[in-house]
Coordinates of C-alpha atoms in Angstrom, one line a residue:
Chain Q
M9 CA -18.8 -41.7 -44.4
T10 CA -15.6 -43.6 -44.5
T11 CA -13.7 -43.5 -41.3
I12 CA -12.0 -46.7 -40.3
D13 CA -12.9 -47.2 -36.7
T14 CA -10.2 -49.2 -34.9
H15 CA -11.5 -48.8 -31.4
S16 CA -15.1 -49.7 -31.6
E17 CA -14.7 -52.3 -28.8
P18 CA -15.3 -50.6 -25.5
V19 CA -13.4 -51.0 -22.3
T20 CA -16.2 -52.2 -20.2
D21 CA -14.6 -51.7 -16.8
T22 CA -12.3 -49.0 -15.7
P23 CA -8.9 -50.7 -16.0
P24 CA -6.9 -50.0 -12.8
G25 CA -3.6 -50.5 -14.6
L26 CA -4.1 -48.5 -17.8
M27 CA -1.6 -45.8 -16.7
R28 CA 0.9 -48.4 -15.6
R29 CA 0.5 -50.3 -18.8
I30 CA 1.2 -47.2 -20.8
I31 CA 4.3 -46.3 -18.8
R32 CA 5.7 -49.8 -19.0
Q33 CA 6.1 -49.5 -22.8
R34 CA 9.5 -48.3 -24.0
Q35 CA 7.7 -46.3 -26.7
A36 CA 5.8 -44.3 -24.1
K37 CA 8.9 -43.6 -22.2
I38 CA 10.7 -42.2 -25.3
G39 CA 7.6 -40.3 -26.1
L40 CA 7.3 -38.8 -22.7
V41 CA 11.0 -37.7 -22.7
L42 CA 10.7 -36.1 -26.2
T43 CA 7.5 -34.2 -25.4
G44 CA 8.8 -33.4 -21.9
I45 CA 11.9 -31.7 -23.4
V46 CA 10.0 -29.5 -25.8
V47 CA 7.3 -28.6 -23.3
L48 CA 9.9 -27.7 -20.8
V49 CA 11.7 -25.5 -23.3
A50 CA 8.4 -23.8 -24.2
I51 CA 7.4 -23.2 -20.6
V52 CA 10.8 -22.3 -19.1
G53 CA 12.1 -20.5 -22.2
P54 CA 10.1 -17.3 -21.9
L55 CA 11.2 -17.0 -18.2
L56 CA 14.9 -17.1 -19.2
L57 CA 14.6 -14.0 -21.5
P58 CA 16.4 -11.6 -21.6
W59 CA 18.7 -12.9 -18.9
L60 CA 20.1 -15.8 -20.9
T61 CA 20.4 -14.3 -24.4
G62 CA 20.6 -10.6 -23.6
Y63 CA 17.6 -9.8 -25.8
T64 CA 13.8 -10.1 -25.6
S65 CA 12.1 -11.9 -28.5
T66 CA 11.1 -8.7 -30.3
E67 CA 14.2 -6.6 -29.7
F68 CA 16.6 -6.0 -32.5
A69 CA 20.0 -7.6 -32.0
G70 CA 21.7 -6.5 -35.2
R71 CA 21.5 -6.8 -38.9
P72 CA 19.3 -9.6 -40.5
F73 CA 20.6 -13.1 -41.0
Q74 CA 23.9 -12.5 -39.2
P75 CA 25.8 -15.2 -37.3
G76 CA 26.0 -13.1 -34.0
G77 CA 24.8 -14.7 -30.7
M78 CA 24.4 -18.4 -30.3
F79 CA 22.2 -19.0 -33.4
G80 CA 22.4 -15.7 -35.2
T81 CA 19.7 -13.3 -36.1
D82 CA 16.4 -13.6 -38.1
N83 CA 14.9 -11.8 -41.0
L84 CA 14.5 -8.6 -39.1
G85 CA 17.8 -8.9 -37.1
R86 CA 16.2 -10.3 -33.9
D87 CA 18.0 -12.9 -31.9
I88 CA 16.9 -16.3 -33.1
L89 CA 17.5 -18.1 -29.8
S90 CA 15.4 -15.5 -28.0
R91 CA 12.5 -15.9 -30.4
F92 CA 12.8 -19.7 -30.3
L93 CA 12.6 -19.8 -26.5
D94 CA 9.6 -17.4 -26.5
G95 CA 7.8 -19.1 -29.4
G96 CA 6.5 -22.4 -28.1
L97 CA 4.2 -21.6 -25.3
T98 CA 1.3 -20.0 -27.3
L99 CA 1.4 -22.9 -29.7
L100 CA 1.1 -25.4 -26.9
V101 CA -1.6 -23.4 -25.1
Y102 CA -3.7 -22.9 -28.3
A103 CA -3.3 -26.6 -29.2
A104 CA -4.4 -27.7 -25.7
L105 CA -7.4 -25.3 -25.8
A106 CA -8.5 -26.4 -29.3
T107 CA -8.1 -30.1 -28.3
A108 CA -10.1 -29.5 -25.1
L109 CA -12.9 -27.8 -27.0
G110 CA -13.0 -30.6 -29.6
M111 CA -13.0 -33.3 -26.9
L112 CA -15.8 -31.6 -25.0
L113 CA -18.0 -31.0 -28.1
G114 CA -17.2 -34.3 -29.7
T115 CA -17.7 -36.4 -26.5
V116 CA -21.0 -34.8 -25.6
A117 CA -22.4 -35.0 -29.2
G118 CA -21.1 -38.6 -29.6
M119 CA -22.6 -39.8 -26.3
L120 CA -25.9 -38.1 -26.9
A121 CA -26.1 -39.6 -30.4
A122 CA -25.4 -43.1 -29.0
Y123 CA -27.7 -42.8 -26.0
Q124 CA -30.6 -40.9 -27.5
G125 CA -30.6 -42.6 -30.9
G126 CA -33.4 -41.8 -33.3
T127 CA -33.8 -38.3 -34.8
L128 CA -31.1 -36.7 -32.6
D129 CA -28.6 -39.4 -33.6
S130 CA -29.4 -38.9 -37.3
I131 CA -29.1 -35.1 -37.0
I132 CA -25.8 -35.2 -35.2
M133 CA -24.3 -37.8 -37.5
R134 CA -25.4 -36.1 -40.7
G135 CA -24.1 -32.8 -39.3
N136 CA -20.8 -34.6 -38.8
D137 CA -20.8 -35.8 -42.4
V138 CA -21.2 -32.2 -43.6
L139 CA -18.4 -30.9 -41.4
L140 CA -16.2 -33.8 -42.5
A141 CA -16.7 -33.0 -46.1
L142 CA -14.4 -30.0 -45.8
P143 CA -10.8 -30.8 -45.0
Q144 CA -9.8 -29.3 -41.6
L145 CA -7.4 -26.8 -43.1
V146 CA -9.8 -25.6 -45.7
F147 CA -12.5 -25.1 -43.0
A148 CA -10.0 -23.2 -40.9
L149 CA -9.0 -21.0 -43.9
L150 CA -12.7 -20.3 -44.6
A151 CA -13.2 -19.2 -41.0
I152 CA -10.0 -17.1 -41.1
T153 CA -11.1 -15.3 -44.3
V154 CA -14.3 -14.2 -42.6
L155 CA -13.1 -13.6 -39.0
G156 CA -9.5 -12.7 -39.6
P157 CA -6.4 -14.4 -38.4
Q158 CA -6.8 -14.2 -34.6
G159 CA -5.9 -16.6 -31.8
W160 CA -9.5 -17.3 -30.7
V161 CA -10.6 -18.0 -34.3
V162 CA -7.8 -20.5 -34.7
V163 CA -8.6 -22.3 -31.4
L164 CA -12.4 -22.2 -32.1
V165 CA -12.2 -23.5 -35.7
I166 CA -9.6 -26.3 -34.9
G167 CA -11.7 -27.4 -32.0
I168 CA -14.9 -27.4 -34.0
T169 CA -13.3 -29.4 -36.8
H170 CA -12.0 -32.0 -34.3
A171 CA -15.4 -32.4 -32.8
P172 CA -17.1 -34.6 -35.5
R173 CA -14.1 -36.9 -35.7
I174 CA -14.2 -37.4 -31.9
A175 CA -18.0 -37.7 -31.9
R176 CA -17.8 -40.6 -34.3
V177 CA -15.3 -42.5 -32.1
T178 CA -17.3 -41.7 -29.0
R179 CA -20.6 -42.8 -30.5
A180 CA -19.1 -46.1 -31.6
A181 CA -17.6 -46.8 -28.2
A182 CA -20.6 -45.6 -26.2
S183 CA -23.2 -47.4 -28.3
A184 CA -21.6 -50.7 -27.2
V185 CA -21.7 -49.6 -23.5
I186 CA -25.3 -48.4 -23.4
T187 CA -26.7 -51.8 -24.1
E188 CA -25.1 -53.2 -20.9
D189 CA -27.3 -54.2 -18.0
F190 CA -26.0 -51.7 -15.5
I191 CA -27.2 -48.8 -17.7
R192 CA -30.6 -50.4 -17.9
A193 CA -30.5 -50.7 -14.1
S194 CA -29.7 -47.0 -13.7
E195 CA -32.5 -46.1 -16.1
M196 CA -34.9 -48.2 -13.9
Y197 CA -33.9 -46.2 -10.9
A198 CA -34.8 -43.0 -12.9
V199 CA -31.2 -41.7 -12.7
P200 CA -31.2 -38.4 -14.7
R201 CA -29.8 -38.8 -18.2
W202 CA -26.8 -36.5 -17.8
K203 CA -25.8 -38.5 -14.7
I204 CA -26.0 -41.8 -16.6
L205 CA -23.9 -40.4 -19.4
L206 CA -21.4 -38.8 -17.0
K207 CA -21.1 -41.5 -14.3
D208 CA -21.9 -44.7 -16.2
V209 CA -21.0 -44.3 -19.9
L210 CA -18.1 -41.9 -19.8
P211 CA -15.8 -43.9 -17.4
N212 CA -16.3 -46.9 -19.6
I213 CA -15.1 -45.3 -22.8
T214 CA -11.9 -43.7 -21.4
G215 CA -9.7 -46.0 -23.4
P216 CA -10.8 -44.8 -26.9
L217 CA -11.1 -41.3 -25.6
M218 CA -7.6 -41.1 -24.4
V219 CA -6.3 -42.4 -27.7
E220 CA -8.4 -39.8 -29.4
L221 CA -7.1 -37.1 -27.0
G222 CA -3.5 -37.9 -27.9
L223 CA -4.3 -38.1 -31.6
R224 CA -6.2 -34.7 -31.6
M225 CA -3.4 -33.0 -29.6
T226 CA -0.9 -34.1 -32.2
Y227 CA -3.1 -32.8 -35.0
S228 CA -3.9 -29.6 -33.2
I229 CA -0.2 -28.8 -32.8
A230 CA 0.3 -29.6 -36.5
A231 CA -2.7 -27.6 -37.7
I232 CA -2.0 -24.5 -35.6
A233 CA 1.7 -24.6 -36.5
S234 CA 0.7 -25.0 -40.2
L235 CA -1.6 -22.0 -40.1
S236 CA 1.1 -19.9 -38.5
F237 CA 3.5 -21.2 -41.2
L238 CA 1.0 -20.0 -43.9
G239 CA 1.1 -16.6 -42.2
L240 CA -2.6 -17.0 -41.2
G241 CA -2.3 -18.0 -37.5
M242 CA -0.1 -16.1 -35.1
Q243 CA 0.7 -12.6 -36.4
P244 CA 4.0 -10.8 -36.3
P245 CA 5.7 -9.5 -34.3
T246 CA 4.7 -12.4 -32.0
A247 CA 7.5 -15.0 -31.6
D248 CA 6.0 -18.3 -32.7
W249 CA 7.6 -21.5 -34.1
G250 CA 5.4 -21.8 -37.1
L251 CA 5.7 -18.1 -38.0
M252 CA 9.5 -18.3 -37.5
I253 CA 9.7 -20.9 -40.2
N254 CA 7.7 -18.7 -42.5
E255 CA 9.8 -15.6 -41.8
N256 CA 13.2 -17.2 -42.1
R257 CA 12.9 -19.8 -44.8
I258 CA 13.9 -17.4 -47.5
A259 CA 17.4 -17.4 -46.0
L260 CA 17.7 -21.1 -45.4
T261 CA 21.1 -21.1 -47.1
L262 CA 22.3 -18.1 -45.2
Q263 CA 21.1 -18.6 -41.7
P264 CA 19.4 -22.0 -41.3
W265 CA 19.0 -21.9 -37.5
G266 CA 16.0 -19.7 -37.7
V267 CA 14.2 -22.5 -39.5
I268 CA 15.9 -25.6 -38.1
L269 CA 15.3 -24.8 -34.4
P270 CA 11.5 -24.4 -34.7
V271 CA 11.2 -27.3 -37.2
L272 CA 13.1 -29.6 -34.8
A273 CA 11.0 -28.5 -31.9
I274 CA 7.7 -29.2 -33.7
A275 CA 9.0 -32.5 -35.1
I276 CA 10.2 -33.7 -31.7
L277 CA 6.9 -32.6 -30.1
T278 CA 4.6 -34.3 -32.6
V279 CA 6.7 -37.5 -32.8
G280 CA 6.7 -37.6 -29.0
S281 CA 3.0 -37.2 -28.6
N282 CA 2.4 -39.7 -31.4
L283 CA 4.5 -42.3 -29.6
I284 CA 2.6 -41.7 -26.4
T285 CA -0.7 -42.0 -28.3
D286 CA 0.4 -45.2 -29.8
A287 CA 1.3 -46.6 -26.4
V288 CA -2.0 -45.6 -25.0
A289 CA -3.8 -47.3 -27.9
R290 CA -1.8 -50.4 -27.3
A291 CA -2.4 -50.3 -23.6
S292 CA -6.1 -49.9 -23.9
A293 CA -6.2 -52.7 -26.5
T294 CA -4.4 -55.1 -24.2
V295 CA -6.9 -54.2 -21.4
E296 CA -9.7 -55.2 -23.7
E297 CA -8.1 -58.5 -24.6
S298 CA -7.3 -59.4 -21.0
K299 CA -10.8 -58.8 -19.7
Chain C
M21 CA -26.3 -53.4 -54.9
L22 CA -27.4 -50.8 -57.4
G23 CA -29.9 -49.5 -54.9
L24 CA -27.2 -49.2 -52.3
I25 CA -24.9 -47.3 -54.7
L26 CA -27.7 -44.9 -55.7
R27 CA -28.5 -44.3 -52.0
R28 CA -24.9 -43.5 -51.3
L29 CA -24.8 -41.2 -54.3
S30 CA -27.8 -39.2 -53.2
I31 CA -26.4 -38.9 -49.7
S32 CA -23.2 -37.4 -51.2
A33 CA -25.3 -34.9 -53.2
V34 CA -27.1 -33.8 -50.1
I35 CA -23.9 -33.4 -48.2
L36 CA -22.4 -31.2 -51.0
L37 CA -25.5 -29.1 -51.0
L38 CA -25.3 -28.6 -47.2
V39 CA -21.6 -27.8 -47.5
S40 CA -22.4 -25.2 -50.2
M41 CA -24.8 -23.5 -47.7
L42 CA -22.2 -23.5 -45.0
V43 CA -19.7 -22.0 -47.4
F44 CA -22.2 -19.4 -48.6
V45 CA -23.1 -18.4 -45.1
A46 CA -19.5 -17.3 -44.8
T47 CA -20.2 -14.3 -47.0
L48 CA -23.0 -13.2 -44.8
L49 CA -20.7 -13.2 -41.8
L50 CA -18.1 -11.1 -43.5
P51 CA -17.9 -7.6 -42.1
G52 CA -18.0 -4.8 -44.6
D53 CA -19.4 -4.5 -48.1
P54 CA -17.8 -6.5 -50.9
A55 CA -18.6 -3.7 -53.4
Q56 CA -16.8 -1.2 -51.2
A57 CA -13.9 -3.7 -50.8
M58 CA -13.6 -4.0 -54.6
L59 CA -13.8 -0.3 -55.4
G60 CA -11.9 1.1 -52.4
Q61 CA -12.6 4.0 -50.1
Q62 CA -12.9 6.7 -52.8
A63 CA -15.7 5.1 -54.7
T64 CA -18.7 7.3 -55.4
P65 CA -22.1 6.2 -54.0
D66 CA -23.4 5.8 -57.6
R67 CA -20.7 3.5 -58.6
L68 CA -21.1 1.4 -55.4
E69 CA -24.8 1.1 -56.1
A70 CA -24.2 0.1 -59.7
L71 CA -21.7 -2.6 -58.6
R72 CA -24.0 -3.9 -55.9
E73 CA -26.7 -4.2 -58.5
Q74 CA -24.3 -6.0 -60.9
M75 CA -23.1 -8.4 -58.1
N76 CA -26.8 -9.0 -57.1
L77 CA -25.9 -7.7 -53.6
N78 CA -29.3 -6.1 -53.2
D79 CA -31.2 -9.3 -53.7
P80 CA -32.4 -11.4 -50.7
F81 CA -29.9 -13.9 -49.4
A82 CA -31.8 -16.9 -50.6
E83 CA -31.9 -15.6 -54.1
R84 CA -28.2 -14.8 -54.0
Y85 CA -27.4 -18.3 -52.8
L86 CA -29.4 -19.9 -55.6
H87 CA -27.7 -17.6 -58.1
W88 CA -24.3 -18.5 -56.8
L89 CA -25.1 -22.2 -56.6
G90 CA -26.5 -22.2 -60.2
G91 CA -23.3 -20.5 -61.3
L92 CA -21.1 -23.3 -59.8
F93 CA -22.8 -25.8 -62.1
V94 CA -22.0 -23.8 -65.3
G95 CA -18.5 -23.0 -64.2
D96 CA -19.3 -19.4 -63.2
F97 CA -17.6 -18.9 -59.9
G98 CA -18.1 -15.2 -59.6
V99 CA -15.6 -12.3 -59.8
S100 CA -12.5 -12.1 -57.7
A101 CA -12.6 -9.1 -55.4
A102 CA -8.8 -8.7 -55.4
S103 CA -8.1 -8.9 -59.1
G104 CA -11.4 -8.1 -60.6
G105 CA -11.1 -11.0 -63.0
S106 CA -13.3 -14.0 -63.3
V107 CA -12.5 -16.7 -60.7
A108 CA -12.9 -19.5 -63.2
E109 CA -10.2 -18.0 -65.4
L110 CA -7.9 -17.5 -62.5
L111 CA -8.2 -21.1 -61.5
G112 CA -8.2 -23.0 -64.8
D113 CA -4.4 -23.7 -65.1
R114 CA -4.0 -24.0 -61.4
I115 CA -6.5 -26.9 -61.1
A116 CA -4.6 -28.8 -63.8
A117 CA -1.3 -28.1 -62.0
S118 CA -2.7 -29.3 -58.7
L119 CA -4.2 -32.4 -60.2
V120 CA -0.8 -33.3 -61.7
L121 CA 0.7 -33.1 -58.2
M122 CA -2.0 -35.1 -56.6
A123 CA -2.0 -37.8 -59.3
L124 CA 1.8 -38.2 -59.1
A125 CA 1.7 -38.5 -55.3
A126 CA -1.1 -41.0 -55.5
A127 CA 0.5 -43.0 -58.3
I128 CA 3.7 -43.4 -56.2
S129 CA 2.4 -43.7 -52.7
I130 CA -0.4 -46.3 -53.2
P131 CA 1.6 -49.1 -54.8
V132 CA 4.7 -48.5 -52.8
G133 CA 2.6 -48.3 -49.6
I134 CA 0.9 -51.5 -50.3
L135 CA 4.1 -53.3 -51.1
V136 CA 5.9 -52.0 -48.0
G137 CA 3.0 -52.9 -45.8
T138 CA 2.8 -56.4 -47.2
Y139 CA 6.5 -56.9 -46.8
S140 CA 6.3 -55.6 -43.3
A141 CA 3.5 -58.0 -42.5
M142 CA 5.3 -61.0 -44.0
R143 CA 8.4 -60.2 -42.0
R144 CA 6.5 -59.4 -38.8
G145 CA 8.8 -58.9 -35.8
K146 CA 12.0 -58.9 -37.8
A147 CA 14.4 -56.0 -38.4
G148 CA 12.8 -55.0 -41.8
D149 CA 9.4 -54.8 -40.2
H150 CA 10.7 -52.8 -37.2
A151 CA 12.3 -50.3 -39.5
A152 CA 9.2 -49.9 -41.7
T153 CA 6.9 -49.5 -38.7
G154 CA 9.2 -47.1 -36.9
I155 CA 9.8 -44.9 -39.9
S156 CA 6.1 -44.7 -40.7
L157 CA 5.2 -43.9 -37.1
V158 CA 7.6 -41.0 -37.1
L159 CA 6.5 -39.8 -40.6
A160 CA 2.8 -40.1 -39.6
A161 CA 3.4 -37.7 -36.7
L162 CA 5.2 -35.0 -38.6
P163 CA 3.2 -32.1 -40.0
D164 CA 3.5 -31.8 -43.8
F165 CA 5.5 -28.6 -43.8
V166 CA 8.0 -30.1 -41.4
I167 CA 8.6 -33.0 -43.8
G168 CA 8.8 -30.5 -46.7
I169 CA 11.3 -28.2 -45.0
A170 CA 13.4 -31.2 -44.0
L171 CA 13.5 -32.3 -47.6
V172 CA 14.4 -28.8 -48.8
T173 CA 17.2 -28.5 -46.2
L174 CA 18.5 -32.0 -47.2
F175 CA 18.3 -31.8 -51.0
S176 CA 18.3 -28.2 -52.1
T177 CA 19.9 -25.8 -49.6
T178 CA 22.0 -26.9 -46.7
V179 CA 23.3 -30.4 -47.1
F180 CA 23.1 -31.1 -50.8
T181 CA 22.1 -28.6 -53.5
V182 CA 20.8 -30.9 -56.1
L183 CA 17.1 -30.1 -56.5
P184 CA 15.2 -26.9 -56.9
S185 CA 13.3 -25.8 -53.8
V186 CA 10.8 -23.6 -55.5
T187 CA 8.7 -24.0 -58.6
M188 CA 9.3 -21.4 -61.2
A189 CA 7.7 -21.9 -64.6
P190 CA 7.7 -18.9 -66.9
P191 CA 4.2 -17.7 -67.7
G192 CA 2.6 -19.6 -70.5
E193 CA 4.6 -22.8 -69.8
Q194 CA 3.2 -25.6 -67.7
V195 CA 4.8 -26.9 -64.5
W196 CA 5.2 -30.4 -65.8
D197 CA 7.7 -29.1 -68.4
Y198 CA 10.1 -28.9 -65.5
P199 CA 10.1 -32.3 -63.9
S200 CA 12.9 -31.7 -61.6
Q201 CA 10.8 -29.0 -59.9
L202 CA 8.1 -31.5 -59.2
I203 CA 10.3 -34.0 -57.3
L204 CA 10.4 -32.4 -53.9
P205 CA 6.7 -31.4 -53.7
V206 CA 5.6 -34.9 -54.9
L207 CA 8.1 -36.6 -52.5
T208 CA 6.7 -34.5 -49.6
L209 CA 3.1 -35.5 -50.3
V210 CA 4.2 -39.2 -50.8
L211 CA 5.9 -39.2 -47.4
V212 CA 2.9 -37.6 -45.7
V213 CA 0.4 -40.0 -47.3
M214 CA 2.2 -43.3 -47.3
P215 CA 2.7 -44.1 -43.6
Y216 CA -1.1 -44.5 -43.1
I217 CA -1.3 -46.8 -46.1
I218 CA 1.6 -48.9 -44.8
R219 CA 0.2 -49.2 -41.3
M220 CA -3.3 -50.2 -42.5
M221 CA -1.9 -52.6 -45.1
R222 CA 0.4 -54.2 -42.4
T223 CA -2.5 -54.6 -40.0
T224 CA -5.0 -56.1 -42.4
M225 CA -2.3 -58.3 -44.0
I226 CA -1.3 -59.7 -40.6
E227 CA -5.0 -60.4 -39.9
V228 CA -5.4 -62.2 -43.2
L229 CA -2.2 -64.2 -43.0
D230 CA -3.4 -65.5 -39.6
S231 CA -6.8 -66.5 -41.1
G232 CA -8.0 -70.0 -41.6
Y233 CA -8.1 -70.0 -45.4
V234 CA -4.5 -68.8 -45.7
E235 CA -3.4 -71.6 -43.4
M236 CA -5.6 -74.0 -45.5
A237 CA -3.9 -72.8 -48.7
R238 CA -0.4 -73.3 -47.1
L239 CA -1.3 -76.7 -45.8
K240 CA -2.5 -78.0 -49.1
G241 CA 0.9 -76.9 -50.5
V242 CA 0.1 -73.8 -52.5
P243 CA 3.5 -72.0 -53.1
E244 CA 4.0 -69.1 -50.7
R245 CA 4.1 -66.5 -53.5
Q246 CA 0.7 -67.6 -54.7
V247 CA -0.7 -67.6 -51.2
I248 CA 0.3 -64.0 -50.9
W249 CA -0.8 -62.8 -54.3
R250 CA -3.9 -64.8 -54.9
H251 CA -5.3 -65.6 -51.5
A252 CA -4.1 -63.0 -49.0
L253 CA -3.6 -59.7 -50.9
P254 CA -7.1 -59.4 -52.5
H255 CA -8.7 -59.8 -49.1
A256 CA -6.5 -57.3 -47.4
I257 CA -7.0 -54.7 -50.2
A258 CA -10.7 -53.8 -49.4
P259 CA -10.1 -52.2 -46.0
V260 CA -7.0 -50.5 -47.3
A261 CA -9.0 -49.0 -50.2
Q262 CA -10.8 -47.0 -47.5
V263 CA -7.6 -45.7 -46.0
V264 CA -6.3 -44.9 -49.5
A265 CA -9.5 -42.9 -50.2
I266 CA -9.1 -41.0 -46.9
Q267 CA -5.6 -40.2 -47.9
L268 CA -6.5 -39.1 -51.4
A269 CA -9.2 -36.9 -50.0
W270 CA -6.6 -35.6 -47.5
L271 CA -4.4 -34.7 -50.5
A272 CA -7.1 -32.3 -51.7
G273 CA -6.6 -30.2 -48.5
G274 CA -3.0 -31.2 -47.8
I275 CA -1.7 -29.7 -51.1
V276 CA -2.4 -26.3 -49.6
V277 CA 0.6 -26.3 -47.3
V278 CA 2.9 -28.1 -49.7
E279 CA 2.1 -25.8 -52.6
F280 CA 2.6 -22.8 -50.4
L281 CA 5.9 -24.2 -49.2
F282 CA 7.3 -24.8 -52.7
R283 CA 5.5 -21.8 -54.3
Y284 CA 3.8 -24.3 -56.6
P285 CA 1.2 -22.6 -58.8
G286 CA -1.8 -24.7 -57.9
V287 CA -5.1 -24.2 -56.2
G288 CA -3.6 -24.5 -52.7
Q289 CA -1.3 -21.5 -53.3
A290 CA -4.3 -19.6 -54.7
L291 CA -6.3 -20.4 -51.6
V292 CA -3.7 -19.1 -49.3
D293 CA -3.4 -15.9 -51.4
A294 CA -7.1 -15.5 -51.4
V295 CA -7.4 -15.9 -47.7
T296 CA -4.6 -13.4 -47.1
N297 CA -6.4 -10.9 -49.4
R298 CA -9.7 -11.9 -47.9
D299 CA -11.0 -12.5 -51.4
V300 CA -14.2 -14.3 -50.4
Q301 CA -15.4 -15.3 -53.9
V302 CA -12.2 -17.2 -54.6
V303 CA -12.1 -18.8 -51.1
Q304 CA -15.7 -19.9 -51.6
A305 CA -15.0 -21.4 -55.0
L306 CA -11.9 -23.2 -53.9
A307 CA -13.6 -24.5 -50.7
M308 CA -16.4 -25.9 -52.8
L309 CA -14.0 -27.4 -55.3
I310 CA -11.9 -29.1 -52.6
A311 CA -15.0 -30.3 -50.8
A312 CA -16.3 -31.8 -54.0
V313 CA -13.1 -33.7 -54.6
Y314 CA -13.2 -34.9 -51.0
V315 CA -16.8 -36.1 -51.2
V316 CA -16.4 -37.7 -54.6
V317 CA -13.3 -39.6 -53.5
N318 CA -15.0 -40.9 -50.4
L319 CA -18.0 -41.8 -52.6
L320 CA -15.8 -43.8 -54.9
A321 CA -14.2 -45.6 -52.0
D322 CA -17.6 -46.6 -50.7
I323 CA -18.7 -47.8 -54.1
V324 CA -15.5 -49.9 -54.4
G325 CA -16.3 -51.2 -50.9
I326 CA -19.8 -52.1 -52.0
V327 CA -18.7 -53.7 -55.3
T328 CA -15.9 -55.7 -53.7
N329 CA -18.0 -57.0 -50.8
P330 CA -19.2 -60.4 -51.9
K331 CA -22.1 -60.3 -49.5
L332 CA -23.6 -57.5 -51.5
R333 CA -22.6 -58.7 -54.9
T334 CA -25.4 -61.1 -55.5
G335 CA -28.1 -58.5 -55.7
G336 CA -30.5 -60.8 -53.9
T337 CA -29.7 -59.3 -50.6
R338 CA -31.2 -56.0 -51.5

């Protein structure tokens, strides 16, 4: 249908300096620092409980929405800082799993469609069109209605909805690579198809795929946090940033920290990963130009 | 050209048909019996049987699918399992309310996005451009509910308290009778949608401004304003139309979170409620409705693309 494809030009040889090119950009550095901070909080946070705050994330610390402790208590009287420190890891893990699943499905489907062509190509791409006709969130909500709001459902459905978008980019990038002579040479030596795709095609489309990886990771974080915010992702009494926002937003005037902390964390995380993605896109584009 | 459009039209119809199958399969996967869910645990076997008969649950799946699909065309979306009322009745007002939200967001974000993108391209590398690019990069990364909460914190609860943070229209009155309640939801959607339009507009505009015919126009002494408005802008619009379409289509799904956040009485809020109650009939109807909007908007974008592409305009090429 109508996706603007900005990276249809492939990187035809593995650029040795892609990583260095990314790091050299100021944007990437800022992005790395921002995501680094949030990831660190999410990973180290749970280890600090209850030592740092005196409470675990589900323990009651007092009456609801009181100013006690460093950031006060939440809607059920639990310590907000404890819940905040404990609430990021699941989001990150789920987002990473969903992204990995989407990348795996999308890359395989896209490469097969490009390499095989013909009927398989049409089937895969038309299947994509059907999946793309439902907005990601609506698709996720449909699945959650049927299967219930559980972690694996969220990971599975976000991964699956990423796949057609990734497949499209992969197909565009791969179809430019497979006409190259070295692919034809491999074919003449009767190298198995999976080996050609894995050893010859895949290394040559890493640029667009890395951009896609960053983009999908940002979207996964947003989508999973949104579902939790709607009350349809992580379920209480789990400590989770999206869920925290949902639980505490009724008392935004009384005790804003329960909302502000997780909102800030999610904002810094997504902005950081978007900055990195942008730098990756720029780096892989300059590699293309310089070749 | 007409052939191309007709072909595109039939593809859209097929896609919608396949989506409807996908959505219908969801009912088959649902554990439990819808009739039992509607009547509760105390229902007598006789009543269950009667309701199953009434809901055509005893028919083969293919027949049920065709019945459901036929119903969609005449506005019969089935019966809500949660409320027992007709789904179509439940959604009537909400569709109008959501359309208002979407239309306002589109009416603001498209022209402003195009203007800001053009401005950014014209002042490439200068402070104004950096500011516009930086802000749109940040906004594009933020999830919609984060933007919404930030706006609520800023304008209605913590910093200033000037705007209402929830929509509350008394029953019988329409949401647009209270314009101040619309500001924050619309602003949220605008801020979510606009960055993509700005970025695409900037990119294509820069490309066009570097092209030969713009240089030619400048060299022959066409005033700069006319260069922009008559020569550059029309060429930059076509690729942007695609992005605009993607964003409008995104609005169909994106209103879900924003409506939930502001308790706006539209289809998005209804969808979240229906998912929470596991009210499959309503979820199905809304998923189809949103998919239809999504497909139609994409179709329109492609048709605009076909119509505005001079290579396809002559008709002789097909």
